[in-house]
């Protein structure tokens, strides 16, 4: 069982902001889930370095050595992902030799297939999108995403015969209902392929930065044609065929809604031309605003995810982003909402339940909490089985907020169970029943830690530490069974979610 998941590769003309961190956290959550389920996971992210906007940023900041600037920027992004605890298996940079080799190999295949031809192109180009736009795409003459007037370009270019694959793409989308997620995006893509998916210029004449076209070194390869191939070169294409055969096709490409067309039309057409399998699924997440406003450099509202995590903790930020914004929809990031959810759901919900159970367990004489063959045990096991079903379904259907909601339901169930059984009273009267009841509660807490792990890995580890259990390293599938691990040396330690310090 392998699972190959990717994020988009990021332009590095600036620092990562919360929108980039969101996509990366989403992919990391999937990667951790599949590892927990025992899959052989490969999680890839990286940086898209052959874009004109990176070159412009380097020049604006006074760097004449572009590669030096890119090395610095890419290192900064890699450090940010490390600091945010992202568990990518590799990091691909499109200026690496291994990527260049793979792109050249891919290009040759497409060329040999007869899918490359030379022509003249005239069109409106937006450097922000790194794409030609149609008049109908513009709003008041401006690119709707970047609010800039596109440039009129006329060049001798090489074209990719994308239109040849129109029918095959439509058939693939028709037959594979899972290919484009969420399904609400399917029609948009189908209409785009039917009405607008034409042959596309895949080289640029007047650009000096990028991978040279193998058949004409006066041209560089169009940045999207180059960037999409990262999903292959990041797992060995062109440099380790065994590795590549082990992981391709991708099981899930996570992308933002602004780049879904590239991933559901151009990319599969390129793969069909090169005779490679298509990815199993492309999922487009929505866009965020910050306190109601578009994330923008000029407004200076681009939240730095590393700084935010330094204040609230990585897990709290992960939790908030995945709980607040249903995957696939647009959302707003508000620090007040984050604080609100922290207090009401984390401190009062999970945190309070954890300290309630651990306080009671510490009061109990038992040091080992054994299985208890009482009817409540079965009921609790059933509540966990229901949760597991909903939790897995959330991942399979890409509705992660539903997985999180299912964890809440389990904690609510367990809280009700405490209220009903009143273990504090049992502790005074009948130690055996108290141990049985507490052992069920501790098992529920252990289970909650496993279900939480993909979302809140550090919190999961902190709960497990309090239960005398080891951290989760990779394959935890066996642990998901009811009572699979022995709970011992329980200790309450400090609160998982202490009150937030008032903001200065
Ligand atoms: N380099 C291309 C992707 C190439 S993949 C073969 C690119 N880079 S990007 O840095 O501009 O964007 C990367 C991702 O960040 C995109 O999926 C984009 O949707 C996402 N986001 C950028 N701003 C965002 C928000 N404000 N909200 C959510 N995600 C956003 O496109």
XYZ file of C-alpha atoms and ligand atoms in Angstrom:
535
model
C 0.000 0.000 0.000
C 1.682 3.197 -1.157
C 0.377 6.726 -0.956
C 1.926 9.589 -2.880
C 0.752 13.086 -1.976
C 1.949 16.497 -3.148
C 1.519 20.212 -2.505
C 1.983 22.781 -5.261
C 5.563 23.949 -5.528
C 5.714 27.518 -4.333
C 6.999 30.657 -6.012
C 9.682 32.131 -3.825
C 9.487 35.813 -4.614
C 8.441 36.302 -0.992
C 8.173 34.515 2.365
C 5.574 31.807 2.969
C 2.270 33.174 4.245
C -0.609 31.534 6.001
C -2.280 30.502 2.690
C 0.802 28.509 1.687
C 1.072 27.005 5.164
C -2.579 25.979 4.932
C -2.028 23.903 1.763
C 1.070 22.354 3.311
C -0.697 21.531 6.601
C -3.548 19.921 4.673
C -1.116 17.689 2.773
C 0.804 16.918 5.961
C -2.426 15.870 7.687
C -3.204 13.435 4.863
C 0.367 12.132 4.900
C 0.258 11.483 8.649
C -3.131 9.799 8.378
C -1.922 7.394 5.713
C 1.254 6.631 7.644
C -0.838 5.903 10.717
C -2.890 3.518 8.586
C 0.312 1.715 7.628
C 0.792 2.990 4.065
C 4.197 3.549 2.479
C 3.801 7.325 2.139
C 5.750 9.729 -0.009
C 4.944 13.363 0.652
C 6.500 15.908 -1.698
C 6.664 19.668 -1.611
C 9.128 22.138 -3.105
C 9.843 25.453 -4.784
C 8.989 26.691 -8.281
C 12.098 28.598 -9.242
C 11.993 29.227 -12.990
C 9.364 31.903 -12.839
C 9.893 35.444 -14.064
C 8.433 36.778 -10.854
C 11.244 35.202 -8.840
C 13.765 36.822 -11.167
C 12.012 40.189 -10.864
C 12.007 39.870 -7.061
C 15.736 39.076 -7.058
C 16.471 42.174 -9.159
C 14.194 44.393 -7.066
C 16.060 43.305 -3.970
C 19.382 44.048 -5.638
C 20.667 40.520 -6.356
C 22.501 40.150 -9.643
C 23.211 36.460 -8.957
C 19.744 35.002 -9.429
C 20.686 31.473 -8.405
C 22.137 32.786 -5.155
C 18.864 34.577 -4.403
C 16.883 31.422 -5.194
C 19.138 29.304 -2.968
C 18.543 31.690 -0.080
C 14.817 31.870 -0.635
C 14.350 28.139 -1.068
C 16.361 27.558 2.126
C 14.046 29.956 3.946
C 10.981 28.029 2.795
C 12.553 24.714 3.757
C 13.385 26.084 7.210
C 9.832 27.349 7.627
C 8.370 23.908 6.849
C 10.824 22.319 9.298
C 9.851 24.773 12.001
C 6.211 24.010 11.316
C 6.846 20.279 11.743
C 5.978 19.340 8.142
C 6.863 15.716 7.388
C 7.667 15.915 3.671
C 9.882 13.067 2.454
C 11.692 15.197 -0.085
C 11.818 18.772 -1.289
C 12.110 19.425 -4.998
C 13.561 22.589 -6.481
C 13.071 23.219 -10.184
C 16.604 24.567 -10.543
C 18.062 21.224 -9.433
C 19.890 19.093 -11.973
C 17.670 16.063 -11.252
C 14.606 18.121 -12.187
C 16.202 19.486 -15.330
C 17.107 15.959 -16.490
C 13.560 14.736 -15.921
C 12.045 17.714 -17.763
C 14.320 17.110 -20.738
C 13.426 13.412 -20.806
C 9.723 14.250 -20.612
C 9.974 16.888 -23.322
C 11.714 14.432 -25.672
C 8.916 11.886 -25.256
C 6.257 14.464 -26.053
C 8.292 15.699 -29.003
C 8.774 12.150 -30.360
C 5.040 11.649 -30.096
C 4.637 14.500 -32.603
C 2.929 16.750 -30.058
C 5.282 19.737 -30.343
C 5.191 22.219 -33.229
C 6.438 25.735 -33.894
C 4.144 28.696 -34.371
C 3.605 32.356 -33.693
C 1.783 33.406 -30.618
C 0.175 36.638 -29.779
C -1.599 37.046 -26.499
C -2.044 38.807 -23.192
C 0.374 37.484 -20.619
C 0.094 37.901 -16.843
C 3.383 37.332 -15.018
C 1.510 36.911 -11.728
C -0.364 33.890 -13.131
C 2.491 32.953 -15.467
C -0.220 32.386 -18.057
C -1.821 33.842 -21.165
C -5.255 35.259 -20.429
C -8.265 35.643 -22.705
C -10.041 39.018 -23.006
C -13.003 37.358 -21.284
C -10.821 36.474 -18.272
C -10.109 40.135 -17.550
C -11.999 42.387 -15.187
C -11.807 46.039 -16.313
C -8.828 45.132 -18.447
C -6.953 43.692 -15.455
C -6.043 40.164 -14.359
C -8.724 39.290 -11.795
C -6.195 37.609 -9.464
C -3.295 40.046 -9.638
C -5.131 43.265 -10.504
C -2.474 44.045 -13.094
C -2.736 44.854 -16.777
C -1.411 41.858 -18.741
C 1.348 42.416 -21.292
C 0.721 41.943 -25.026
C 3.269 39.412 -26.252
C 3.994 38.252 -29.771
C 6.594 35.527 -30.166
C 7.769 32.556 -32.158
C 7.072 29.701 -29.753
C 6.839 25.958 -29.592
C 3.368 24.631 -28.971
C 2.052 21.557 -27.226
C -0.782 19.870 -29.105
C -3.057 19.870 -26.067
C -6.291 19.927 -28.082
C -5.509 16.415 -29.331
C -6.235 15.142 -25.802
C -9.504 16.984 -25.264
C -11.734 13.955 -25.863
C -9.524 11.618 -23.830
C -9.537 14.051 -20.911
C -13.287 14.433 -20.941
C -13.651 10.666 -21.054
C -11.251 10.278 -18.135
C -13.161 12.811 -16.036
C -16.432 11.103 -16.936
C -15.177 7.652 -15.980
C -13.312 8.672 -12.830
C -15.765 10.510 -10.666
C -13.071 10.932 -7.990
C -10.499 12.583 -10.223
C -11.539 16.190 -9.563
C -12.408 17.082 -5.992
C -14.520 18.651 -4.675
C -17.074 17.534 -7.273
C -18.438 21.076 -7.363
C -15.345 21.981 -9.424
C -15.923 19.312 -12.059
C -18.278 21.291 -14.260
C -15.950 24.268 -14.310
C -13.156 22.037 -15.618
C -15.344 20.148 -18.083
C -16.591 23.434 -19.574
C -13.077 24.793 -19.719
C -11.813 21.727 -21.565
C -14.760 21.752 -23.974
C -14.703 25.477 -24.749
C -11.211 26.799 -24.153
C -8.627 24.047 -23.985
C -6.469 24.827 -27.017
C -2.904 24.025 -28.016
C -0.644 25.872 -25.648
C 2.610 27.717 -26.114
C 5.186 25.906 -24.024
C 8.313 27.909 -24.671
C 9.298 31.528 -24.327
C 11.647 33.368 -26.633
C 12.614 36.461 -24.708
C 13.084 35.003 -21.253
C 16.587 34.122 -20.162
C 15.877 32.292 -16.874
C 14.647 28.713 -17.076
C 15.297 25.303 -18.576
C 16.435 25.509 -22.208
C 14.308 23.742 -24.769
C 16.200 20.543 -25.755
C 15.420 21.120 -29.448
C 16.131 24.867 -29.582
C 18.337 26.498 -27.015
C 17.224 29.981 -27.949
C 14.020 29.280 -26.018
C 13.253 28.326 -22.415
C 10.478 25.976 -21.360
C 7.272 27.652 -20.188
C 7.314 27.683 -16.406
C 4.098 25.662 -15.909
C 5.188 22.934 -18.350
C 8.409 22.730 -16.317
C 6.799 23.080 -12.855
C 4.141 20.386 -13.255
C 6.842 17.856 -14.034
C 8.151 18.307 -10.447
C 5.572 15.735 -9.388
C 7.568 13.202 -11.421
C 11.119 14.406 -10.858
C 10.540 14.639 -7.103
C 10.124 10.851 -6.972
C 12.923 9.803 -9.277
C 11.722 10.408 -12.848
C 14.859 10.740 -14.942
C 17.191 9.844 -12.051
C 15.811 6.829 -10.089
C 13.369 4.770 -12.123
C 12.816 2.253 -9.302
C 11.721 4.944 -6.902
C 9.527 6.446 -9.578
C 7.841 3.113 -10.345
C 7.156 2.637 -6.646
C 5.217 5.883 -6.168
C 3.758 7.062 -9.475
C 0.861 7.785 -10.084
C 0.197 10.390 -7.424
C -2.702 9.512 -5.161
C -3.505 13.113 -4.353
C -2.383 16.493 -5.634
C -3.449 19.231 -3.216
C -3.802 22.543 -5.083
C -5.485 25.916 -4.624
C -8.587 26.687 -6.671
C -6.651 29.232 -8.743
C -4.438 26.539 -10.262
C -6.857 23.660 -10.700
C -7.116 24.103 -14.481
C -3.397 23.548 -14.876
C -3.703 20.381 -12.822
C -6.873 18.944 -14.317
C -6.396 19.877 -17.980
C -2.814 20.737 -18.992
C -1.109 18.283 -16.632
C -3.138 15.183 -17.554
C -2.830 16.081 -21.250
C 0.961 16.239 -20.847
C 0.953 12.858 -19.097
C -1.231 11.273 -21.781
C 1.179 12.531 -24.399
C 4.195 11.124 -22.520
C 2.396 7.802 -22.022
C 2.307 8.058 -18.221
C -0.527 7.263 -15.858
C -2.715 10.102 -14.626
C -2.853 11.132 -10.959
C -5.711 9.494 -9.074
C -7.100 12.665 -7.593
C -6.669 16.430 -7.642
C -8.182 18.328 -4.752
C -8.673 22.095 -4.900
C -8.896 23.954 -1.621
C -10.393 27.413 -1.347
C -8.854 30.789 -0.725
C -8.560 32.646 2.473
C -8.961 36.234 3.329
C -7.402 37.774 6.439
C -9.908 39.478 8.705
C -12.135 39.843 5.638
C -9.451 41.155 3.258
C -7.528 39.545 0.407
C -4.005 38.492 1.421
C -1.868 41.117 -0.215
C 1.583 42.563 -0.035
C 0.358 46.129 -0.323
C -2.030 45.722 2.611
C 0.812 44.108 4.536
C -1.629 41.606 6.025
C 0.165 38.407 4.996
C 0.386 36.511 8.277
C 3.677 34.725 8.854
C 2.735 31.145 9.837
C 5.949 30.644 11.814
C 5.241 33.702 13.972
C 1.623 32.695 14.452
C 2.672 29.214 15.555
C 5.212 30.704 17.955
C 2.309 32.437 19.729
C -0.350 29.718 19.710
C 1.545 26.507 18.978
C 1.635 24.581 15.705
C -1.181 22.223 16.657
C -3.562 25.030 17.568
C -2.995 26.718 14.223
C -3.397 23.415 12.352
C -6.538 22.663 14.294
C -8.017 26.078 13.691
C -7.347 26.132 9.951
C -8.761 22.668 9.394
C -11.754 23.116 11.662
C -12.732 26.638 10.650
C -12.608 26.255 6.884
C -14.364 23.240 5.384
C -11.820 21.820 2.960
C -12.618 23.066 -0.527
C -14.486 26.201 0.559
C -13.207 29.742 0.945
C -12.681 31.054 4.427
C -11.556 33.927 6.533
C -8.686 33.892 8.954
C -9.391 35.832 12.110
C -7.227 35.745 15.207
C -10.263 36.385 17.395
C -12.001 33.329 15.948
C -8.847 31.336 16.613
C -8.834 32.453 20.250
C -12.508 31.660 20.509
C -12.086 28.108 19.248
C -9.054 27.710 21.471
C -11.062 28.548 24.567
C -14.297 26.802 23.723
C -13.135 23.693 21.887
C -9.551 23.022 22.894
C -9.243 24.315 26.461
C -12.811 23.477 27.501
C -13.240 20.393 25.296
C -10.214 18.208 24.734
C -8.002 19.865 27.375
C -10.606 19.724 30.097
C -11.531 16.112 29.340
C -7.865 15.102 29.428
C -7.181 16.714 32.778
C -10.453 15.412 34.242
C -9.573 11.826 33.391
C -5.944 12.101 34.404
C -6.755 13.776 37.731
C -9.117 10.936 38.586
C -6.645 8.286 37.441
C -3.914 9.798 39.590
C -6.167 9.563 42.616
C -6.721 5.880 41.983
C -4.385 3.353 43.568
C -4.044 1.251 40.423
C -0.965 1.751 38.303
C -2.053 -0.513 35.463
C -5.493 -0.086 33.970
C -6.608 -3.516 32.819
C -9.408 -4.501 30.459
C -12.776 -4.511 32.114
C -15.462 -6.882 30.915
C -18.396 -4.695 31.827
C -21.238 -3.669 29.476
C -20.056 -0.048 29.367
C -16.847 -1.302 27.795
C -18.785 -2.514 24.765
C -20.707 0.713 24.513
C -17.489 2.716 24.564
C -15.903 0.435 21.989
C -18.942 1.032 19.771
C -18.622 4.810 20.155
C -14.993 4.493 19.035
C -15.942 2.286 16.071
C -18.494 4.915 14.966
C -15.889 7.613 15.280
C -13.380 5.609 13.311
C -15.853 5.168 10.484
C -16.581 8.915 10.316
C -12.902 9.799 10.744
C -11.780 7.538 7.893
C -14.617 8.713 5.698
C -13.497 12.316 6.270
C -10.094 11.475 4.820
C -11.401 9.312 1.979
C -13.906 11.977 0.902
C -11.565 14.927 1.618
C -13.892 16.422 4.236
C -11.391 16.726 7.049
C -13.545 19.014 9.189
C -15.936 16.057 9.483
C -13.121 13.877 10.843
C -12.422 16.558 13.429
C -16.094 16.843 14.285
C -16.189 13.078 14.863
C -13.342 13.386 17.394
C -15.362 16.043 19.209
C -18.344 13.742 19.309
C -16.232 11.068 20.963
C -14.969 13.489 23.587
C -18.513 14.692 24.243
C -19.590 11.049 24.603
C -16.763 10.413 27.077
C -17.616 13.563 29.063
C -21.201 12.365 29.384
C -19.903 8.998 30.489
C -17.910 10.663 33.296
C -20.969 12.635 34.397
C -23.064 9.483 34.393
C -20.646 7.184 36.232
C -19.221 9.788 38.637
C -15.853 8.109 39.095
C -14.927 10.580 41.881
C -17.708 9.031 43.988
C -16.728 5.494 42.946
C -13.193 6.164 44.110
C -14.486 6.698 47.638
C -16.658 3.588 47.707
C -15.640 0.803 45.394
C -12.155 0.768 44.062
C -12.711 -2.102 41.619
C -15.550 -0.366 39.752
C -13.573 2.871 39.826
C -10.622 1.160 38.159
C -12.911 -0.403 35.546
C -14.581 2.892 34.759
C -11.330 4.791 34.654
C -9.728 2.199 32.473
C -12.489 2.765 29.912
C -11.974 6.521 30.123
C -8.230 6.205 29.744
C -8.716 3.982 26.721
C -11.014 6.595 25.207
C -8.317 9.178 25.763
C -5.734 6.899 24.150
C -8.020 6.409 21.164
C -8.632 10.148 20.922
C -4.857 10.700 20.800
C -4.574 8.405 17.770
C -7.468 9.998 15.913
C -6.048 13.414 16.670
C -2.557 12.535 15.529
C -2.865 13.525 11.832
C -4.291 16.911 12.854
C -2.455 17.669 16.104
C 0.632 15.477 16.232
C 2.271 17.212 19.205
C -0.894 17.134 21.288
C -1.313 13.445 20.467
C 2.228 12.820 21.691
C 1.605 14.860 24.856
C -1.505 12.809 25.669
C 0.330 9.575 25.025
C 3.185 10.663 27.253
C 0.659 11.235 30.048
C -0.621 7.681 29.501
C 2.875 6.193 29.719
C 2.903 5.420 25.960
C 5.517 5.989 23.312
C 5.203 8.597 20.565
C 3.662 7.706 17.222
C 6.364 6.963 14.720
C 5.019 5.869 11.396
C 2.903 2.792 11.373
C 0.349 2.930 14.160
C -2.339 0.875 12.452
C -2.282 -1.868 15.090
C -2.700 0.746 17.831
C -6.052 1.741 16.410
C -7.567 -1.477 17.778
C -9.542 -1.221 20.990
C -7.147 -1.705 23.926
C -4.168 -2.431 21.708
C -1.739 -0.758 24.107
C -1.278 -1.096 27.838
C -1.782 2.133 29.764
C 0.446 2.547 32.801
C 2.309 5.201 34.824
C -0.427 7.748 34.242
C 0.504 11.302 35.136
C -1.495 14.479 34.776
C 1.310 16.963 34.084
C 0.500 20.537 33.035
C -2.688 21.524 31.150
C -2.616 20.816 27.427
C -4.243 24.153 26.634
C -3.486 26.717 29.351
C -5.370 30.029 29.368
C -4.129 32.371 26.647
C -1.982 35.250 27.808
C -3.811 38.556 27.319
C -2.570 40.361 24.226
C -0.497 43.456 24.959
N 4.096 27.803 -8.504
C 2.713 27.657 -8.711
C 2.288 26.218 -8.502
C 2.978 25.209 -9.358
S 2.494 23.574 -8.965
C 3.100 22.674 -10.217
C 1.946 28.570 -7.746
N 2.642 29.008 -6.692
S 2.081 30.024 -5.582
O 3.157 30.172 -4.643
O 1.596 31.211 -6.207
O 0.852 29.360 -4.915
C 0.967 28.112 -4.306
C -0.326 27.712 -3.659
O -0.656 28.607 -2.602
C -1.496 27.689 -4.637
O -2.164 26.451 -4.536
C -2.367 28.811 -4.145
O -3.715 28.504 -4.334
C -2.028 28.843 -2.655
N -2.386 30.121 -2.077
C -1.821 31.330 -2.301
N -2.542 32.278 -1.627
C -3.570 31.711 -0.968
C -4.564 32.144 -0.084
N -4.722 33.411 0.238
N -5.378 31.191 0.463
C -5.194 29.855 0.240
N -4.263 29.425 -0.587
C -3.555 30.333 -1.340
O 0.786 28.839 -7.979
